[in-house]
């Protein structure tokens, strides 16, 4: 059945911000059902094969309308039948944590896509300080699984379920790990507030003269880069121990409008608004 209900929600960075660069879903789609347009991301429902790859990798969780693949497991081991399209790293990580899966019963010589997915998974688990999945030989009773599926005959010892997409849940399971590190250059930042208003993950917070950056919450959407007019933001996509950075800001009184403002610049004399309106145009 074709997925005529697949939609790209308003959370999509491409729809929200003119200078957004996120193209994760377009790059990952194996059916080329997603394309970039001036308005955002366009969906060709006739091309969609309902693999749900786009939903698992979207940093904004903006894609809806596709059911996650139904998968089978027994005693913490994924078993056949397997989908032709291998799952994303993000889906396998959720299987690892939510269902406690630690092995897969598959002949990798006949499933190269799954072999690549497993290599990526085990490398990531190693970076997270956890044991990787093992590969076990399929049971002979699993060889003719297509016939069982055709007649809806489920093996008594096998369970089946779906994993719901969500990068935020990965951060819940591994709060000590950051796979995207937003960094701010205080020499360029004007504390205009655009980055923390654009961030849907609450990575940024301003409290009592300190700008806090919690990279454990970052999903790598790079909205902060898209909205920063001062080019003060960068995002490093790498696996690192999570950390919280506190940047101290100075509170000053603007010489033009006499209003209090925060700045990283020691020698700043005017607030951001009066810097833009050099002739005292700001209302008092």
Short mmCIF file of C-alpha atoms in Angstrom, two decimals:
data_model
loop_
_atom_site.label_atom_id
_atom_site.label_comp_id
_atom_site.label_asym_id
_atom_site.label_seq_id
_atom_site.Cartn_x
_atom_site.Cartn_y
_atom_site.Cartn_z
CA UNK A 1 0.00 0.00 0.00
CA UNK A 2 1.39 3.39 -0.95
CA UNK A 3 1.79 6.01 1.76
CA UNK A 4 -0.39 8.86 0.54
CA UNK A 5 -0.51 10.28 4.08
CA UNK A 6 3.19 11.07 4.50
CA UNK A 7 3.60 14.71 5.50
CA UNK A 8 6.41 17.09 6.40
CA UNK A 9 5.36 19.05 9.49
CA UNK A 10 5.93 22.69 10.30
CA UNK A 11 8.85 21.68 12.56
CA UNK A 12 10.96 21.01 9.45
CA UNK A 13 13.94 23.36 9.43
CA UNK A 14 13.58 23.88 5.68
CA UNK A 15 10.06 25.20 6.19
CA UNK A 16 10.93 27.36 9.19
CA UNK A 17 14.15 29.04 8.14
CA UNK A 18 15.24 30.50 4.82
CA UNK A 19 18.91 29.64 5.31
CA UNK A 20 18.43 26.13 6.76
CA UNK A 21 20.83 23.55 5.34
CA UNK A 22 19.37 20.32 6.75
CA UNK A 23 18.84 17.67 4.08
CA UNK A 24 19.04 14.52 6.18
CA UNK A 25 15.78 12.99 4.92
CA UNK A 26 16.50 13.69 1.25
CA UNK A 27 19.97 12.20 1.48
CA UNK A 28 18.80 9.08 3.35
CA UNK A 29 15.67 8.18 1.35
CA UNK A 30 16.42 4.98 -0.64
CA UNK A 31 13.46 5.57 -2.99
CA UNK A 32 14.25 9.23 -3.79
CA UNK A 33 10.74 10.15 -2.71
CA UNK A 34 11.89 13.40 -1.08
CA UNK A 35 13.29 16.46 -2.84
CA UNK A 36 14.33 19.93 -1.76
CA UNK A 37 12.26 22.89 -2.97
CA UNK A 38 12.24 26.61 -2.27
CA UNK A 39 9.38 26.04 0.19
CA UNK A 40 11.03 23.14 2.03
CA UNK A 41 10.84 19.42 1.30
CA UNK A 42 8.46 17.92 -1.27
CA UNK A 43 7.11 14.37 -0.98
CA UNK A 44 6.35 12.09 -3.91
CA UNK A 45 3.88 9.72 -2.25
CA UNK A 46 3.86 7.40 -5.25
CA UNK A 47 7.60 6.85 -4.86
CA UNK A 48 7.47 6.24 -1.10
CA UNK A 49 8.11 2.60 -0.11
CA UNK A 50 7.19 3.13 3.58
CA UNK A 51 10.62 2.19 4.92
CA UNK A 52 10.41 4.95 7.59
CA UNK A 53 14.11 5.75 7.16
CA UNK A 54 13.31 9.48 6.93
CA UNK A 55 11.39 9.44 10.21
CA UNK A 56 14.24 7.86 12.15
CA UNK A 57 16.90 10.32 10.99
CA UNK A 58 14.93 13.59 11.00
CA UNK A 59 16.50 15.79 13.71
CA UNK A 60 13.24 17.73 14.08
CA UNK A 61 10.96 14.66 14.12
CA UNK A 62 8.91 16.51 11.50
CA UNK A 63 7.94 13.61 9.21
CA UNK A 64 4.68 11.76 9.81
CA UNK A 65 2.34 9.32 8.12
CA UNK A 66 4.56 6.23 7.75
CA UNK A 67 4.40 3.26 10.10
CA UNK A 68 7.70 1.91 11.36
CA UNK A 69 8.62 -1.55 10.00
CA UNK A 70 7.30 -4.51 11.94
CA UNK A 71 10.23 -6.61 13.17
CA UNK A 72 10.50 -9.96 14.91
CA UNK A 73 12.58 -11.03 17.90
CA UNK A 74 13.10 -13.90 20.29
CA UNK A 75 15.14 -13.91 23.50
CA UNK A 76 16.82 -10.55 22.79
CA UNK A 77 17.63 -11.59 19.22
CA UNK A 78 16.20 -10.13 16.00
CA UNK A 79 14.99 -12.94 13.74
CA UNK A 80 13.55 -13.33 10.24
CA UNK A 81 11.71 -12.16 8.26
CA UNK A 82 13.94 -9.16 7.57
CA UNK A 83 13.12 -6.17 5.41
CA UNK A 84 15.03 -5.63 2.17
CA UNK A 85 15.84 -2.09 3.28
CA UNK A 86 18.11 -2.30 6.32
CA UNK A 87 17.17 -0.19 9.35
CA UNK A 88 18.95 3.05 10.16
CA UNK A 89 21.54 3.27 12.90
CA UNK A 90 19.04 5.28 14.94
CA UNK A 91 16.38 2.57 14.73
CA UNK A 92 18.81 -0.16 15.75
CA UNK A 93 19.99 1.89 18.72
CA UNK A 94 16.38 2.18 19.88
CA UNK A 95 15.91 -1.58 19.47
CA UNK A 96 19.01 -2.03 21.60
CA UNK A 97 17.68 0.09 24.45
CA UNK A 98 13.90 -0.30 24.30
CA UNK A 99 13.74 -4.02 23.60
CA UNK A 100 17.14 -5.10 24.92
CA UNK A 101 18.20 -6.61 21.59
CA UNK A 102 21.83 -7.77 21.62
CA UNK A 103 22.01 -10.22 18.70
CA UNK A 104 20.66 -10.93 15.24
CA UNK A 105 19.97 -14.32 13.62
CA UNK A 106 20.82 -13.74 9.98
CA UNK A 107 23.03 -15.01 7.17
CA UNK A 108 24.98 -11.84 6.41
CA UNK A 109 26.36 -13.30 3.19
CA UNK A 110 22.81 -13.00 1.84
CA UNK A 111 22.05 -9.62 3.42
CA UNK A 112 24.80 -7.10 2.65
CA UNK A 113 22.65 -4.09 3.57
CA UNK A 114 22.06 -5.54 7.03
CA UNK A 115 25.77 -6.31 7.33
CA UNK A 116 26.62 -2.65 6.76
CA UNK A 117 23.94 -1.56 9.23
CA UNK A 118 25.33 -3.95 11.86
CA UNK A 119 28.88 -2.65 11.36
CA UNK A 120 27.68 0.92 11.92
CA UNK A 121 25.70 -0.12 14.98
CA UNK A 122 28.57 -1.98 16.64
CA UNK A 123 30.98 0.86 15.96
CA UNK A 124 28.56 3.33 17.56
CA UNK A 125 27.95 1.07 20.56
CA UNK A 126 31.72 0.79 20.99
CA UNK A 127 31.92 4.60 21.04
CA UNK A 128 29.15 4.61 23.64
CA UNK A 129 31.11 2.12 25.78
CA UNK A 130 28.71 -0.79 25.23
CA UNK A 131 29.00 -4.30 23.82
CA UNK A 132 28.06 -4.72 20.17
CA UNK A 133 25.50 -7.14 18.78
CA UNK A 134 26.52 -10.69 17.97
CA UNK A 135 25.49 -12.59 14.84
CA UNK A 136 24.02 -16.07 15.30
CA UNK A 137 23.00 -18.67 12.75
CA UNK A 138 19.31 -18.66 11.78
CA UNK A 139 17.24 -21.59 13.02
CA UNK A 140 16.16 -24.00 10.29
CA UNK A 141 12.57 -23.31 11.32
CA UNK A 142 13.11 -19.72 10.17
CA UNK A 143 14.19 -20.58 6.64
CA UNK A 144 10.71 -20.70 5.12
CA UNK A 145 9.43 -17.61 6.90
CA UNK A 146 7.83 -16.14 3.78
CA UNK A 147 5.28 -18.94 3.76
CA UNK A 148 4.45 -18.38 7.40
CA UNK A 149 3.98 -14.68 6.78
CA UNK A 150 1.76 -15.35 3.76
CA UNK A 151 -0.64 -17.38 5.87
CA UNK A 152 -0.23 -15.20 8.98
CA UNK A 153 1.21 -18.06 11.02
CA UNK A 154 3.32 -16.71 13.87
CA UNK A 155 5.89 -18.87 15.62
CA UNK A 156 4.92 -19.38 19.23
CA UNK A 157 8.27 -18.24 20.66
CA UNK A 158 8.64 -15.15 18.49
CA UNK A 159 7.40 -11.66 19.37
CA UNK A 160 6.88 -8.80 16.96
CA UNK A 161 6.65 -5.05 17.43
CA UNK A 162 7.53 -1.67 15.94
CA UNK A 163 9.97 0.91 17.24
CA UNK A 164 8.71 4.48 17.14
CA UNK A 165 11.13 7.05 15.68
CA UNK A 166 12.62 9.82 17.80
CA UNK A 167 16.16 11.16 18.13
CA UNK A 168 15.24 12.78 21.44
CA UNK A 169 14.77 9.33 22.99
CA UNK A 170 18.33 8.41 22.06
CA UNK A 171 19.50 11.34 24.18
CA UNK A 172 17.35 10.04 27.02
CA UNK A 173 19.06 6.64 26.84
CA UNK A 174 22.59 8.05 26.45
CA UNK A 175 22.58 11.39 28.32
CA UNK A 176 26.34 11.18 28.83
CA UNK A 177 27.02 11.25 25.08
CA UNK A 178 26.84 14.11 22.59
CA UNK A 179 26.84 13.39 18.86
CA UNK A 180 26.40 17.04 17.88
CA UNK A 181 28.27 19.83 19.63
CA UNK A 182 27.03 23.41 19.07
CA UNK A 183 29.75 25.99 19.65
CA UNK A 184 29.40 29.74 19.93
CA UNK A 185 32.07 32.35 19.25
CA UNK A 186 31.64 35.03 21.96
CA UNK A 187 33.63 37.47 19.84
CA UNK A 188 30.93 37.37 17.17
CA UNK A 189 27.78 36.68 19.23
CA UNK A 190 25.57 39.71 19.93
CA UNK A 191 23.21 37.85 22.29
CA UNK A 192 20.26 38.65 20.02
CA UNK A 193 18.46 35.47 21.13
CA UNK A 194 17.79 34.05 17.67
CA UNK A 195 19.56 30.75 18.35
CA UNK A 196 17.69 29.81 21.51
CA UNK A 197 14.36 30.83 20.04
CA UNK A 198 15.01 28.66 16.96
CA UNK A 199 16.20 25.63 18.94
CA UNK A 200 13.44 23.10 19.54
CA UNK A 201 15.58 21.01 21.90
CA UNK A 202 16.25 23.74 24.49
CA UNK A 203 20.00 23.40 24.05
CA UNK A 204 20.46 27.09 24.90
CA UNK A 205 19.29 28.88 28.03
CA UNK A 206 20.07 32.34 29.40
CA UNK A 207 20.02 32.66 33.18
CA UNK A 208 21.41 35.41 35.41
CA UNK A 209 23.92 36.66 32.89
CA UNK A 210 25.12 33.23 31.78
CA UNK A 211 24.38 31.62 28.45
CA UNK A 212 24.30 27.86 28.95
CA UNK A 213 24.82 25.38 26.09
CA UNK A 214 23.84 21.77 26.85
CA UNK A 215 25.10 19.72 23.92
CA UNK A 216 23.60 16.47 25.25
CA UNK A 217 20.23 17.75 23.97
CA UNK A 218 21.41 18.71 20.47
CA UNK A 219 20.06 16.64 17.55
CA UNK A 220 22.24 18.36 14.95
CA UNK A 221 19.47 20.19 13.09
CA UNK A 222 21.71 23.29 12.79
CA UNK A 223 18.78 25.69 13.13
CA UNK A 224 21.04 27.86 15.27
CA UNK A 225 23.41 28.31 12.33
CA UNK A 226 20.55 29.07 9.96
CA UNK A 227 19.27 31.98 12.06
CA UNK A 228 22.54 33.50 13.28
CA UNK A 229 23.13 36.72 11.32
CA UNK A 230 26.50 37.18 12.99
CA UNK A 231 27.89 33.77 11.95
CA UNK A 232 28.75 33.04 15.55
CA UNK A 233 27.50 29.44 15.57
CA UNK A 234 29.08 26.18 14.42
CA UNK A 235 27.98 22.60 15.06
CA UNK A 236 30.51 19.78 15.23
CA UNK A 237 28.97 16.41 14.32
CA UNK A 238 31.10 13.97 16.28
CA UNK A 239 30.83 11.56 19.22
CA UNK A 240 32.06 13.18 22.42
CA UNK A 241 31.26 13.07 26.14
CA UNK A 242 28.38 15.45 26.77
CA UNK A 243 29.14 18.70 28.51
CA UNK A 244 27.47 21.92 29.58
CA UNK A 245 29.21 25.16 28.66
CA UNK A 246 28.49 28.37 30.57
CA UNK A 247 29.44 31.64 28.90
CA UNK A 248 29.45 34.69 31.15
CA UNK A 249 27.92 37.88 29.75
CA UNK A 250 28.48 41.40 31.03
CA UNK A 251 25.49 43.53 32.01
CA UNK A 252 25.86 47.12 30.87
CA UNK A 253 23.77 50.26 30.38
CA UNK A 254 23.44 51.53 26.82
CA UNK A 255 24.90 55.04 26.41
CA UNK A 256 22.28 55.89 23.80
CA UNK A 257 18.96 54.60 25.16
CA UNK A 258 20.03 54.13 28.81
CA UNK A 259 18.58 50.63 28.89
CA UNK A 260 20.28 47.59 30.41
CA UNK A 261 21.68 44.96 28.05
CA UNK A 262 23.88 41.85 28.08
CA UNK A 263 27.01 41.51 26.00
CA UNK A 264 30.10 39.34 25.70
CA UNK A 265 32.13 42.38 24.66
CA UNK A 266 34.02 44.12 27.47
CA UNK A 267 34.17 47.45 25.63
CA UNK A 268 30.61 47.55 24.29
CA UNK A 269 28.87 50.87 24.93
CA UNK A 270 25.63 50.50 22.99
CA UNK A 271 23.02 47.76 22.95
CA UNK A 272 22.35 45.75 19.81
CA UNK A 273 19.31 47.84 18.87
CA UNK A 274 21.13 51.15 19.13
CA UNK A 275 24.07 49.75 17.20
CA UNK A 276 21.64 49.13 14.35
CA UNK A 277 19.92 52.52 14.73
CA UNK A 278 22.86 54.84 15.10
CA UNK A 279 20.81 58.03 15.20
CA UNK A 280 18.77 57.41 18.34
CA UNK A 281 15.80 55.92 16.50
CA UNK A 282 15.01 53.40 19.21
CA UNK A 283 12.00 54.37 21.31
CA UNK A 284 12.84 55.13 24.92
#
